[in-house]
Amino acid sequence: MSVPGHPTQTHTGVREILEGLAKQAGISLSGAKIRRSSSRFCLGVEHGDYNGTELFGVGTDRFIWMAFRPNGTNRLRLFSGNFPKDGLIDVALDEIPEPGSAPDSWCRFPLGVAWQLKRSGFALTQGMDAVLYGDIPGGGMSRSASLTLNLLISLAEVNSINLAPDNNEMRIVDLAQAVENDYIGSPCGNLDQIMILFAREGMGTHYNPANRSIRHVPLGEGAVDFRIISLDTGTMRPGLEKSTYKIRHAECREMVGLCHQPFGINTLGEVRTEELYRSILAKFIASHPHLCDRLTYIYHAQQRFAQMLDAWTKGDVATVGSIFRADGISLRDDYQISGKELETMCDIVRTIPGVLGERMLGGGDKGASGALILPEAEEALRKAVATAYTRSHPDFADSYAVHSCRMVDGITLLPGWE
Ligand code: GLA
């Protein structure tokens, strides 16, 4: 966890952590660089990526740091300070296991990255030594996408591979998503990769799937100071492939299948007019009420998205917050992707003056909720959560955490060692 006074708050502190890990793993950092990858906070449309909607989000200052260097051999040698018990991952680049046969640990990510690069026709001849450390809470802030992007960009760099010819950085997004979909087995969409790869300090990233374009949108001038809060419930979220996420994904596809012929749509995101929405409901509400609920969330969240973007551009943080709250209520009641601990967090912080909006984050079931708040509400929020969350969920009294985040760049190269 990153808190004031914690070593990850300073560059020297991070370097010291990485140096300690390198010593522990018997890895040299001579000539190594540090690549830092952020977490992300989505402001809309949550669960829109696999439904074809526009997306908007920011990079947040919980990170993964990786010190890495080419090692002159054909081996990948990596050590994670978050999973020290897994020891040193040491594998030859020509012996990368096929999907499904890698050990069930974090090593699936570097193995998956190497596998995906080779599968895409890139020659991997240069091995890499690396040590990693991260303070991104699990479930909701895209730890896995941050790790995948960091490994992918760094392994490509030591092998002099240009991942984005013609400056088409969406190719990097696609490669990172393929690692998770095809090697890890997670059915994730591309929201997390987009929001981390393109994140810029003080800006939101707006993605339009119609032409796969990225636009950076500064927060409007005169916006009040605010904080982005992550409310980590302390629960462990299993992979998306083992959670409600997979069911919702399948339900949305089923609804598209039902609507395709009579209404001519290919994604739920294409339902943009009240007339079309009402016609679909009229046809399916009796036979498929739960699928209509999923559509109801996507339909209204898309309408709110336009208002949210407008409010962001004008610096109207209060409206951004109230839309965040409305999304959360519909994610809870219509999309039904939240979880009891996530909702306890929301119910607690919703009572506090200066909390502008709150909802579950990311994949769902477990993990973290989030809130947008005025700075003066932070102390009351921390106190309320400390009292009420631990009373409601004593099992997580020692593992929950409140993180107050800032908007930051997504991928950054930091000074390393001579
Ligand atoms: C997870 C997935 C993303 C996205 C979000 C929900 O974070 O990895 O692709 O679907 O859930 O918005």
Tab-separated table of C-alpha atoms and ligand atoms in Angstrom:
chain	number	residue	atom	x	y	z
A	1	MET	CA	0.000	0.000	0.000
A	2	SER	CA	1.265	3.477	-0.801
A	3	VAL	CA	0.787	5.927	2.051
A	4	PRO	CA	2.568	9.172	2.942
A	5	GLY	CA	5.944	8.208	4.326
A	6	HIS	CA	5.880	4.859	2.524
A	7	PRO	CA	9.029	4.157	0.469
A	8	THR	CA	7.146	4.074	-2.842
A	9	GLN	CA	6.335	7.778	-2.427
A	10	THR	CA	9.849	8.734	-3.538
A	11	HIS	CA	12.073	7.657	-6.395
A	12	THR	CA	14.886	6.871	-3.958
A	13	GLY	CA	12.514	4.672	-1.968
A	14	VAL	CA	11.500	2.742	-5.078
A	15	ARG	CA	15.131	2.300	-6.154
A	16	GLU	CA	15.999	0.950	-2.721
A	17	ILE	CA	13.153	-1.570	-2.860
A	18	LEU	CA	14.239	-2.746	-6.316
A	19	GLU	CA	17.901	-2.944	-5.241
A	20	GLY	CA	16.890	-5.069	-2.230
A	21	LEU	CA	14.909	-7.404	-4.469
A	22	ALA	CA	17.769	-7.703	-6.963
A	23	LYS	CA	20.112	-8.680	-4.144
A	24	GLN	CA	17.614	-11.247	-2.859
A	25	ALA	CA	17.227	-12.728	-6.358
A	26	GLY	CA	20.917	-12.608	-7.270
A	27	ILE	CA	20.241	-10.304	-10.220
A	28	SER	CA	22.537	-7.457	-11.292
A	29	LEU	CA	20.989	-4.039	-11.966
A	30	SER	CA	24.036	-2.723	-13.774
A	31	GLY	CA	22.729	-0.652	-16.697
A	32	ALA	CA	19.099	-1.439	-15.787
A	33	LYS	CA	16.257	1.016	-16.454
A	34	ILE	CA	13.042	1.369	-14.493
A	35	ARG	CA	9.690	1.274	-16.264
A	36	ARG	CA	6.714	2.382	-14.195
A	37	SER	CA	3.156	1.470	-15.208
A	38	SER	CA	0.090	2.995	-13.571
A	39	SER	CA	-3.291	1.749	-12.479
A	40	ARG	CA	-6.480	3.192	-13.986
A	41	PHE	CA	-9.813	4.585	-12.938
A	42	CYS	CA	-12.704	4.282	-15.398
A	43	LEU	CA	-15.290	7.057	-15.482
A	44	GLY	CA	-17.430	5.319	-18.077
A	45	VAL	CA	-18.784	3.188	-19.592
A	46	GLU	CA	-17.857	0.478	-17.071
A	47	HIS	CA	-18.458	-2.889	-18.810
A	48	GLY	CA	-18.812	-0.937	-22.036
A	49	ASP	CA	-15.657	-2.248	-23.734
A	50	TYR	CA	-17.119	-5.654	-24.632
A	51	ASN	CA	-20.419	-3.947	-25.490
A	52	GLY	CA	-18.939	-1.571	-28.069
A	53	THR	CA	-19.422	1.725	-26.219
A	54	GLU	CA	-17.108	4.720	-25.983
A	55	LEU	CA	-14.768	4.696	-22.980
A	56	PHE	CA	-13.264	7.325	-20.694
A	57	GLY	CA	-10.818	7.088	-17.801
A	58	VAL	CA	-7.626	8.307	-16.188
A	59	GLY	CA	-4.325	6.855	-14.997
A	60	THR	CA	-3.919	6.773	-11.201
A	61	ASP	CA	-0.825	6.820	-8.993
A	62	ARG	CA	-0.720	3.251	-7.789
A	63	PHE	CA	1.981	1.568	-9.838
A	64	ILE	CA	4.099	-1.390	-10.846
A	65	TRP	CA	7.825	-0.596	-11.110
A	66	MET	CA	10.082	-2.913	-13.071
A	67	ALA	CA	13.888	-2.645	-13.194
A	68	PHE	CA	14.999	-4.470	-16.334
A	69	ARG	CA	18.040	-5.031	-18.543
A	70	PRO	CA	19.028	-7.242	-21.458
A	71	ASN	CA	21.065	-10.125	-20.021
A	72	GLY	CA	22.973	-11.342	-23.092
A	73	THR	CA	21.471	-14.846	-22.831
A	74	ASN	CA	18.269	-16.383	-24.190
A	75	ARG	CA	16.661	-16.608	-20.739
A	76	LEU	CA	13.969	-14.614	-18.993
A	77	ARG	CA	14.893	-14.169	-15.331
A	78	LEU	CA	12.364	-12.304	-13.200
A	79	PHE	CA	11.674	-11.814	-9.516
A	80	SER	CA	8.603	-10.136	-7.993
A	81	GLY	CA	8.685	-8.478	-4.585
A	82	ASN	CA	4.916	-9.078	-4.378
A	83	PHE	CA	5.292	-12.845	-4.825
A	84	PRO	CA	8.683	-13.616	-3.262
A	85	LYS	CA	7.630	-17.193	-2.455
A	86	ASP	CA	7.417	-17.917	-6.189
A	87	GLY	CA	11.182	-17.353	-6.301
A	88	LEU	CA	13.128	-16.484	-9.429
A	89	ILE	CA	11.264	-17.195	-12.668
A	90	ASP	CA	13.954	-18.541	-15.006
A	91	VAL	CA	12.954	-19.812	-18.432
A	92	ALA	CA	14.540	-20.042	-21.884
A	93	LEU	CA	12.860	-18.012	-24.609
A	94	ASP	CA	12.651	-21.115	-26.804
A	95	GLU	CA	10.958	-23.149	-24.062
A	96	ILE	CA	7.909	-20.977	-23.337
A	97	PRO	CA	5.058	-23.318	-22.295
A	98	GLU	CA	1.894	-23.352	-24.407
A	99	PRO	CA	-1.262	-21.740	-22.926
A	100	GLY	CA	-2.750	-23.867	-20.173
A	101	SER	CA	0.522	-25.558	-19.261
A	102	ALA	CA	2.226	-22.714	-17.381
A	103	PRO	CA	2.378	-22.939	-13.558
A	104	ASP	CA	-0.529	-21.194	-11.792
A	105	SER	CA	1.378	-18.153	-10.527
A	106	TRP	CA	2.285	-14.635	-11.631
A	107	CYS	CA	4.850	-16.174	-14.012
A	108	ARG	CA	1.964	-16.698	-16.488
A	109	PHE	CA	2.229	-12.994	-17.316
A	110	PRO	CA	5.875	-12.880	-18.502
A	111	LEU	CA	5.442	-16.268	-20.164
A	112	GLY	CA	2.263	-15.060	-21.865
A	113	VAL	CA	3.986	-11.898	-23.080
A	114	ALA	CA	6.871	-13.894	-24.611
A	115	TRP	CA	4.408	-16.372	-26.142
A	116	GLN	CA	2.277	-13.607	-27.647
A	117	LEU	CA	5.264	-11.747	-29.119
A	118	LYS	CA	6.534	-14.943	-30.750
A	119	ARG	CA	3.039	-15.842	-31.952
A	120	SER	CA	2.805	-12.404	-33.588
A	121	GLY	CA	5.966	-13.127	-35.570
A	122	PHE	CA	8.510	-11.169	-33.510
A	123	ALA	CA	11.928	-12.772	-33.007
A	124	LEU	CA	12.934	-12.955	-29.349
A	125	THR	CA	16.666	-13.468	-29.166
A	126	GLN	CA	17.632	-11.324	-26.177
A	127	GLY	CA	16.804	-12.462	-22.653
A	128	MET	CA	15.881	-10.060	-19.863
A	129	ASP	CA	16.673	-9.806	-16.150
A	130	ALA	CA	14.055	-7.960	-14.122
A	131	VAL	CA	12.800	-7.285	-10.624
A	132	LEU	CA	9.323	-5.943	-9.987
A	133	TYR	CA	7.363	-4.327	-7.222
A	134	GLY	CA	3.821	-2.967	-7.211
A	135	ASP	CA	1.350	-1.223	-4.927
A	136	ILE	CA	-1.830	-1.516	-7.037
A	137	PRO	CA	-4.686	-3.038	-5.040
A	138	GLY	CA	-6.210	-6.153	-6.614
A	139	GLY	CA	-9.593	-6.134	-8.323
A	140	GLY	CA	-10.758	-2.865	-9.834
A	141	MET	CA	-7.630	-0.862	-10.713
A	142	SER	CA	-6.201	-3.105	-13.466
A	143	ARG	CA	-3.153	-4.619	-11.876
A	144	SER	CA	-2.986	-7.359	-14.492
A	145	ALA	CA	-3.130	-4.969	-17.468
A	146	SER	CA	-0.477	-2.758	-15.866
A	147	LEU	CA	1.825	-5.753	-15.393
A	148	THR	CA	1.202	-7.074	-18.907
A	149	LEU	CA	1.886	-3.720	-20.576
A	150	ASN	CA	5.035	-3.163	-18.551
A	151	LEU	CA	6.432	-6.590	-19.455
A	152	LEU	CA	5.355	-6.355	-23.092
A	153	ILE	CA	6.880	-2.937	-23.776
A	154	SER	CA	10.088	-3.768	-21.891
A	155	LEU	CA	10.698	-7.191	-23.453
A	156	ALA	CA	10.067	-5.672	-26.890
A	157	GLU	CA	12.510	-2.865	-26.087
A	158	VAL	CA	15.394	-5.164	-25.097
A	159	ASN	CA	14.769	-7.075	-28.357
A	160	SER	CA	14.661	-3.844	-30.465
A	161	ILE	CA	11.097	-4.647	-31.540
A	162	ASN	CA	8.942	-1.730	-32.679
A	163	LEU	CA	5.484	-2.631	-31.390
A	164	ALA	CA	3.776	0.363	-32.948
A	165	PRO	CA	4.851	0.822	-36.550
A	166	ASP	CA	3.091	3.873	-38.080
A	167	ASN	CA	2.595	5.068	-34.484
A	168	ASN	CA	-0.449	2.833	-34.201
A	169	GLU	CA	-0.314	2.263	-30.479
A	170	MET	CA	-3.628	0.418	-30.515
A	171	ARG	CA	-1.491	-2.505	-31.683
A	172	ILE	CA	0.114	-2.566	-28.213
A	173	VAL	CA	-3.362	-2.601	-26.662
A	174	ASP	CA	-4.339	-5.558	-28.857
A	175	LEU	CA	-1.185	-7.513	-28.011
A	176	ALA	CA	-1.628	-6.946	-24.270
A	177	GLN	CA	-5.292	-7.930	-24.424
A	178	ALA	CA	-4.376	-11.075	-26.385
A	179	VAL	CA	-1.926	-12.089	-23.634
A	180	GLU	CA	-4.778	-12.030	-21.123
A	181	ASN	CA	-7.448	-13.532	-23.420
A	182	ASP	CA	-5.396	-16.264	-25.053
A	183	TYR	CA	-2.677	-17.141	-22.531
A	184	ILE	CA	-4.048	-16.272	-19.084
A	185	GLY	CA	-7.593	-17.253	-20.109
A	186	SER	CA	-9.225	-14.023	-18.881
A	187	PRO	CA	-12.167	-12.816	-21.014
A	188	CYS	CA	-11.269	-9.129	-20.392
A	189	GLY	CA	-11.956	-6.401	-22.922
A	190	ASN	CA	-9.563	-3.570	-23.838
A	191	LEU	CA	-10.580	-0.841	-21.373
A	192	ASP	CA	-7.736	-1.397	-18.911
A	193	GLN	CA	-4.970	-1.486	-21.510
A	194	ILE	CA	-6.269	1.667	-23.233
A	195	MET	CA	-6.661	3.648	-20.020
A	196	ILE	CA	-3.143	2.776	-18.817
A	197	LEU	CA	-1.209	2.977	-22.088
A	198	PHE	CA	-2.592	6.370	-23.093
A	199	ALA	CA	-2.962	7.961	-19.626
A	200	ARG	CA	-1.629	11.532	-19.293
A	201	GLU	CA	-1.388	13.579	-16.129
A	202	GLY	CA	-4.366	15.923	-15.704
A	203	MET	CA	-6.202	14.478	-18.714
A	204	GLY	CA	-8.921	11.971	-19.360
A	205	THR	CA	-8.526	9.481	-22.209
A	206	HIS	CA	-11.524	9.206	-24.525
A	207	TYR	CA	-11.694	6.122	-26.735
A	208	ASN	CA	-14.096	5.827	-29.635
A	209	PRO	CA	-14.441	2.228	-30.883
A	210	ALA	CA	-16.040	3.371	-34.168
A	211	ASN	CA	-12.617	4.410	-35.531
A	212	ARG	CA	-10.448	3.136	-32.650
A	213	SER	CA	-9.381	6.717	-31.935
A	214	ILE	CA	-7.879	8.174	-28.787
A	215	ARG	CA	-8.423	11.756	-27.661
A	216	HIS	CA	-6.965	13.358	-24.556
A	217	VAL	CA	-9.476	15.583	-22.801
A	218	PRO	CA	-8.153	18.026	-20.203
A	219	LEU	CA	-10.286	18.549	-17.138
A	220	GLY	CA	-12.003	21.913	-17.631
A	221	GLU	CA	-10.410	25.021	-16.182
A	222	GLY	CA	-11.706	26.152	-12.829
A	223	ALA	CA	-12.558	22.608	-11.711
A	224	VAL	CA	-12.554	22.249	-7.941
A	225	ASP	CA	-9.747	20.233	-6.401
A	226	PHE	CA	-10.884	16.643	-5.927
A	227	ARG	CA	-9.554	13.204	-4.994
A	228	ILE	CA	-9.979	9.843	-6.645
A	229	ILE	CA	-10.469	7.286	-3.903
A	230	SER	CA	-10.035	3.549	-4.162
A	231	LEU	CA	-11.873	1.629	-1.450
A	232	ASP	CA	-10.160	-1.745	-1.429
A	233	THR	CA	-12.533	-4.159	0.336
A	234	GLY	CA	-9.683	-6.508	1.223
A	235	THR	CA	-11.479	-9.343	-0.584
A	236	MET	CA	-9.707	-11.446	-3.200
A	237	ARG	CA	-11.328	-11.462	-6.613
A	238	PRO	CA	-10.764	-14.620	-8.598
A	239	GLY	CA	-9.877	-14.229	-12.298
A	240	LEU	CA	-12.590	-12.794	-14.547
A	241	GLU	CA	-12.942	-16.243	-16.117
A	242	LYS	CA	-14.205	-17.534	-12.759
A	243	SER	CA	-16.522	-14.651	-11.898
A	244	THR	CA	-19.876	-13.064	-12.756
A	245	TYR	CA	-17.996	-11.091	-15.409
A	246	LYS	CA	-17.933	-14.127	-17.683
A	247	ILE	CA	-21.685	-14.653	-17.216
A	248	ARG	CA	-22.496	-11.003	-18.007
A	249	HIS	CA	-20.265	-11.195	-21.060
A	250	ALA	CA	-22.203	-14.238	-22.286
A	251	GLU	CA	-25.580	-12.653	-21.460
A	252	CYS	CA	-24.748	-9.548	-23.475
A	253	ARG	CA	-23.779	-11.741	-26.426
A	254	GLU	CA	-27.029	-13.686	-26.032
A	255	MET	CA	-29.029	-10.444	-26.075
A	256	VAL	CA	-27.196	-9.290	-29.209
A	257	GLY	CA	-27.989	-12.681	-30.784
A	258	LEU	CA	-31.691	-12.213	-30.024
A	259	CYS	CA	-31.745	-8.635	-31.317
A	260	HIS	CA	-29.495	-9.044	-34.338
A	261	GLN	CA	-32.059	-10.164	-36.853
A	262	PRO	CA	-35.153	-8.192	-35.796
A	263	PHE	CA	-33.294	-4.970	-34.936
A	264	GLY	CA	-30.060	-5.151	-36.951
A	265	ILE	CA	-27.597	-4.574	-34.088
A	266	ASN	CA	-24.190	-6.164	-33.512
A	267	THR	CA	-23.462	-4.810	-30.019
A	268	LEU	CA	-25.638	-3.527	-27.180
A	269	GLY	CA	-23.766	-0.241	-27.557
A	270	GLU	CA	-25.574	0.278	-30.869
A	271	VAL	CA	-28.863	0.773	-29.022
A	272	ARG	CA	-28.752	4.552	-28.840
A	273	THR	CA	-32.286	5.810	-29.423
A	274	GLU	CA	-35.201	5.677	-27.012
A	275	GLU	CA	-37.349	4.237	-29.794
A	276	LEU	CA	-35.048	1.289	-30.433
A	277	TYR	CA	-34.506	0.677	-26.711
A	278	ARG	CA	-38.282	0.642	-26.069
A	279	SER	CA	-38.963	-1.669	-29.042
A	280	ILE	CA	-36.395	-4.188	-27.797
A	281	LEU	CA	-37.825	-4.093	-24.295
A	282	ALA	CA	-41.374	-4.543	-25.608
A	283	LYS	CA	-40.301	-7.657	-27.494
A	284	PHE	CA	-38.169	-9.346	-24.820
A	285	ILE	CA	-39.217	-8.081	-21.383
A	286	ALA	CA	-41.580	-11.009	-20.737
A	287	SER	CA	-39.316	-13.775	-22.037
A	288	HIS	CA	-35.865	-12.414	-21.064
A	289	PRO	CA	-36.258	-9.842	-18.261
A	290	HIS	CA	-32.674	-10.281	-17.005
A	291	LEU	CA	-31.213	-9.606	-20.476
A	292	CYS	CA	-33.383	-6.491	-20.719
A	293	ASP	CA	-31.883	-5.328	-17.407
A	294	ARG	CA	-28.368	-5.662	-18.814
A	295	LEU	CA	-29.388	-3.574	-21.822
A	296	THR	CA	-31.038	-1.022	-19.534
A	297	TYR	CA	-27.710	-0.395	-17.800
A	298	ILE	CA	-25.732	-0.089	-21.034
A	299	TYR	CA	-28.366	2.118	-22.679
A	300	HIS	CA	-28.650	4.632	-19.839
A	301	ALA	CA	-24.920	4.569	-19.040
A	302	GLN	CA	-24.231	5.577	-22.659
A	303	GLN	CA	-26.640	8.495	-22.365
A	304	ARG	CA	-24.984	9.576	-19.124
A	305	PHE	CA	-21.549	9.179	-20.760
A	306	ALA	CA	-22.194	12.130	-23.071
A	307	GLN	CA	-23.255	14.279	-20.097
A	308	MET	CA	-20.225	13.146	-18.102
A	309	LEU	CA	-17.838	14.074	-20.924
A	310	ASP	CA	-19.465	17.472	-21.240
A	311	ALA	CA	-19.208	18.034	-17.481
A	312	TRP	CA	-15.532	16.936	-17.475
A	313	THR	CA	-14.731	19.368	-20.286
A	314	LYS	CA	-16.374	22.179	-18.337
A	315	GLY	CA	-14.610	21.234	-15.091
A	316	ASP	CA	-17.932	20.398	-13.450
A	317	VAL	CA	-16.626	17.717	-11.092
A	318	ALA	CA	-19.870	17.596	-9.072
A	319	THR	CA	-21.807	16.424	-12.141
A	320	VAL	CA	-19.087	13.906	-13.039
A	321	GLY	CA	-19.497	12.548	-9.498
A	322	SER	CA	-23.274	12.360	-9.602
A	323	ILE	CA	-23.117	10.457	-12.910
A	324	PHE	CA	-20.549	8.105	-11.379
A	325	ARG	CA	-23.091	7.466	-8.602
A	326	ALA	CA	-25.983	6.884	-11.016
A	327	ASP	CA	-23.815	4.412	-12.971
A	328	GLY	CA	-23.083	2.609	-9.715
A	329	ILE	CA	-26.732	2.206	-8.813
A	330	SER	CA	-27.504	0.737	-12.222
A	331	LEU	CA	-24.423	-1.521	-12.124
A	332	ARG	CA	-25.785	-2.792	-8.813
A	333	ASP	CA	-29.470	-3.149	-9.741
A	334	ASP	CA	-29.626	-3.675	-13.522
A	335	TYR	CA	-26.255	-5.075	-14.524
A	336	GLN	CA	-25.996	-6.881	-11.163
A	337	ILE	CA	-22.224	-7.066	-11.248
A	338	SER	CA	-21.424	-5.650	-7.810
A	339	GLY	CA	-20.776	-7.561	-4.574
A	340	LYS	CA	-21.797	-7.178	-0.964
A	341	GLU	CA	-18.495	-5.809	0.336
A	342	LEU	CA	-18.264	-3.422	-2.635
A	343	GLU	CA	-21.760	-2.126	-1.863
A	344	THR	CA	-21.044	-1.795	1.863
A	345	MET	CA	-18.160	0.534	0.956
A	346	CYS	CA	-20.489	2.549	-1.311
A	347	ASP	CA	-23.254	2.733	1.278
A	348	ILE	CA	-20.820	3.999	3.913
A	349	VAL	CA	-19.153	6.721	1.864
A	350	ARG	CA	-22.436	7.847	0.255
A	351	THR	CA	-23.506	9.261	3.633
A	352	ILE	CA	-20.561	11.676	3.835
A	353	PRO	CA	-20.875	15.336	2.803
A	354	GLY	CA	-18.313	16.123	0.095
A	355	VAL	CA	-18.441	12.647	-1.428
A	356	LEU	CA	-19.576	13.425	-4.983
A	357	GLY	CA	-20.165	9.875	-6.198
A	358	GLU	CA	-19.206	6.268	-5.553
A	359	ARG	CA	-19.571	2.861	-7.196
A	360	MET	CA	-18.056	-0.558	-7.700
A	361	LEU	CA	-14.981	-0.630	-9.958
A	362	GLY	CA	-13.878	-2.932	-12.735
A	363	GLY	CA	-14.687	-6.607	-13.146
A	364	GLY	CA	-17.082	-6.928	-10.198
A	365	ASP	CA	-18.022	-9.317	-7.346
A	366	LYS	CA	-15.022	-8.473	-5.151
A	367	GLY	CA	-12.034	-6.106	-5.155
A	368	ALA	CA	-12.366	-2.337	-4.881
A	369	SER	CA	-15.054	0.319	-5.061
A	370	GLY	CA	-14.194	3.899	-5.918
A	371	ALA	CA	-15.310	7.410	-5.062
A	372	LEU	CA	-14.833	10.970	-6.268
A	373	ILE	CA	-14.602	13.338	-3.318
A	374	LEU	CA	-13.770	16.882	-2.281
A	375	PRO	CA	-10.462	16.922	-0.364
A	376	GLU	CA	-12.157	18.070	2.840
A	377	ALA	CA	-14.254	14.877	2.897
A	378	GLU	CA	-11.242	12.550	3.058
A	379	GLU	CA	-10.769	12.492	6.812
A	380	ALA	CA	-14.462	11.814	7.511
A	381	LEU	CA	-14.467	9.131	4.815
A	382	ARG	CA	-11.472	7.347	6.339
A	383	LYS	CA	-13.054	7.456	9.801
A	384	ALA	CA	-16.428	6.218	8.575
A	385	VAL	CA	-14.898	3.325	6.658
A	386	ALA	CA	-12.671	2.378	9.610
A	387	THR	CA	-15.707	2.165	11.880
A	388	ALA	CA	-18.505	0.895	9.670
A	389	TYR	CA	-16.710	-1.360	7.193
A	390	THR	CA	-14.905	-3.309	9.904
A	391	ARG	CA	-18.199	-3.715	11.808
A	392	SER	CA	-19.992	-4.976	8.696
A	393	HIS	CA	-17.185	-7.241	7.483
A	394	PRO	CA	-14.944	-8.126	10.438
A	395	ASP	CA	-13.221	-10.789	8.316
A	396	PHE	CA	-11.665	-8.026	6.240
A	397	ALA	CA	-10.846	-5.645	9.093
A	398	ASP	CA	-7.127	-6.231	8.597
A	399	SER	CA	-7.026	-6.266	4.832
A	400	TYR	CA	-9.224	-3.383	3.639
A	401	ALA	CA	-7.501	-0.151	2.540
A	402	VAL	CA	-8.376	3.378	1.443
A	403	HIS	CA	-6.155	4.904	-1.267
A	404	SER	CA	-6.331	8.547	-2.234
A	405	CYS	CA	-5.077	8.899	-5.816
A	406	ARG	CA	-3.967	11.552	-8.297
A	407	MET	CA	-4.160	11.529	-12.107
A	408	VAL	CA	-0.819	10.546	-13.668
A	409	ASP	CA	0.923	9.429	-16.854
A	410	GLY	CA	0.379	5.731	-17.585
A	411	ILE	CA	3.771	4.436	-18.762
A	412	THR	CA	6.974	6.185	-17.746
A	413	LEU	CA	10.666	5.405	-18.038
A	414	LEU	CA	12.553	6.479	-14.902
A	415	PRO	CA	16.282	6.851	-14.302
A	416	GLY	CA	17.931	3.527	-13.515
A	417	TRP	CA	21.506	2.488	-12.810
A	418	GLU	CA	24.780	3.159	-14.635
B	1	GLA	C1	-12.324	-5.540	-16.105
B	1	GLA	C2	-11.926	-5.916	-17.536
B	1	GLA	C3	-12.134	-4.743	-18.486
B	1	GLA	C4	-13.525	-4.142	-18.356
B	1	GLA	C5	-13.834	-3.879	-16.870
B	1	GLA	C6	-15.247	-3.422	-16.671
B	1	GLA	O1	-11.438	-4.594	-15.583
B	1	GLA	O2	-10.570	-6.300	-17.556
B	1	GLA	O3	-11.884	-5.158	-19.809
B	1	GLA	O4	-14.488	-4.937	-18.965
B	1	GLA	O5	-13.635	-5.045	-16.075
B	1	GLA	O6	-15.433	-2.154	-17.207
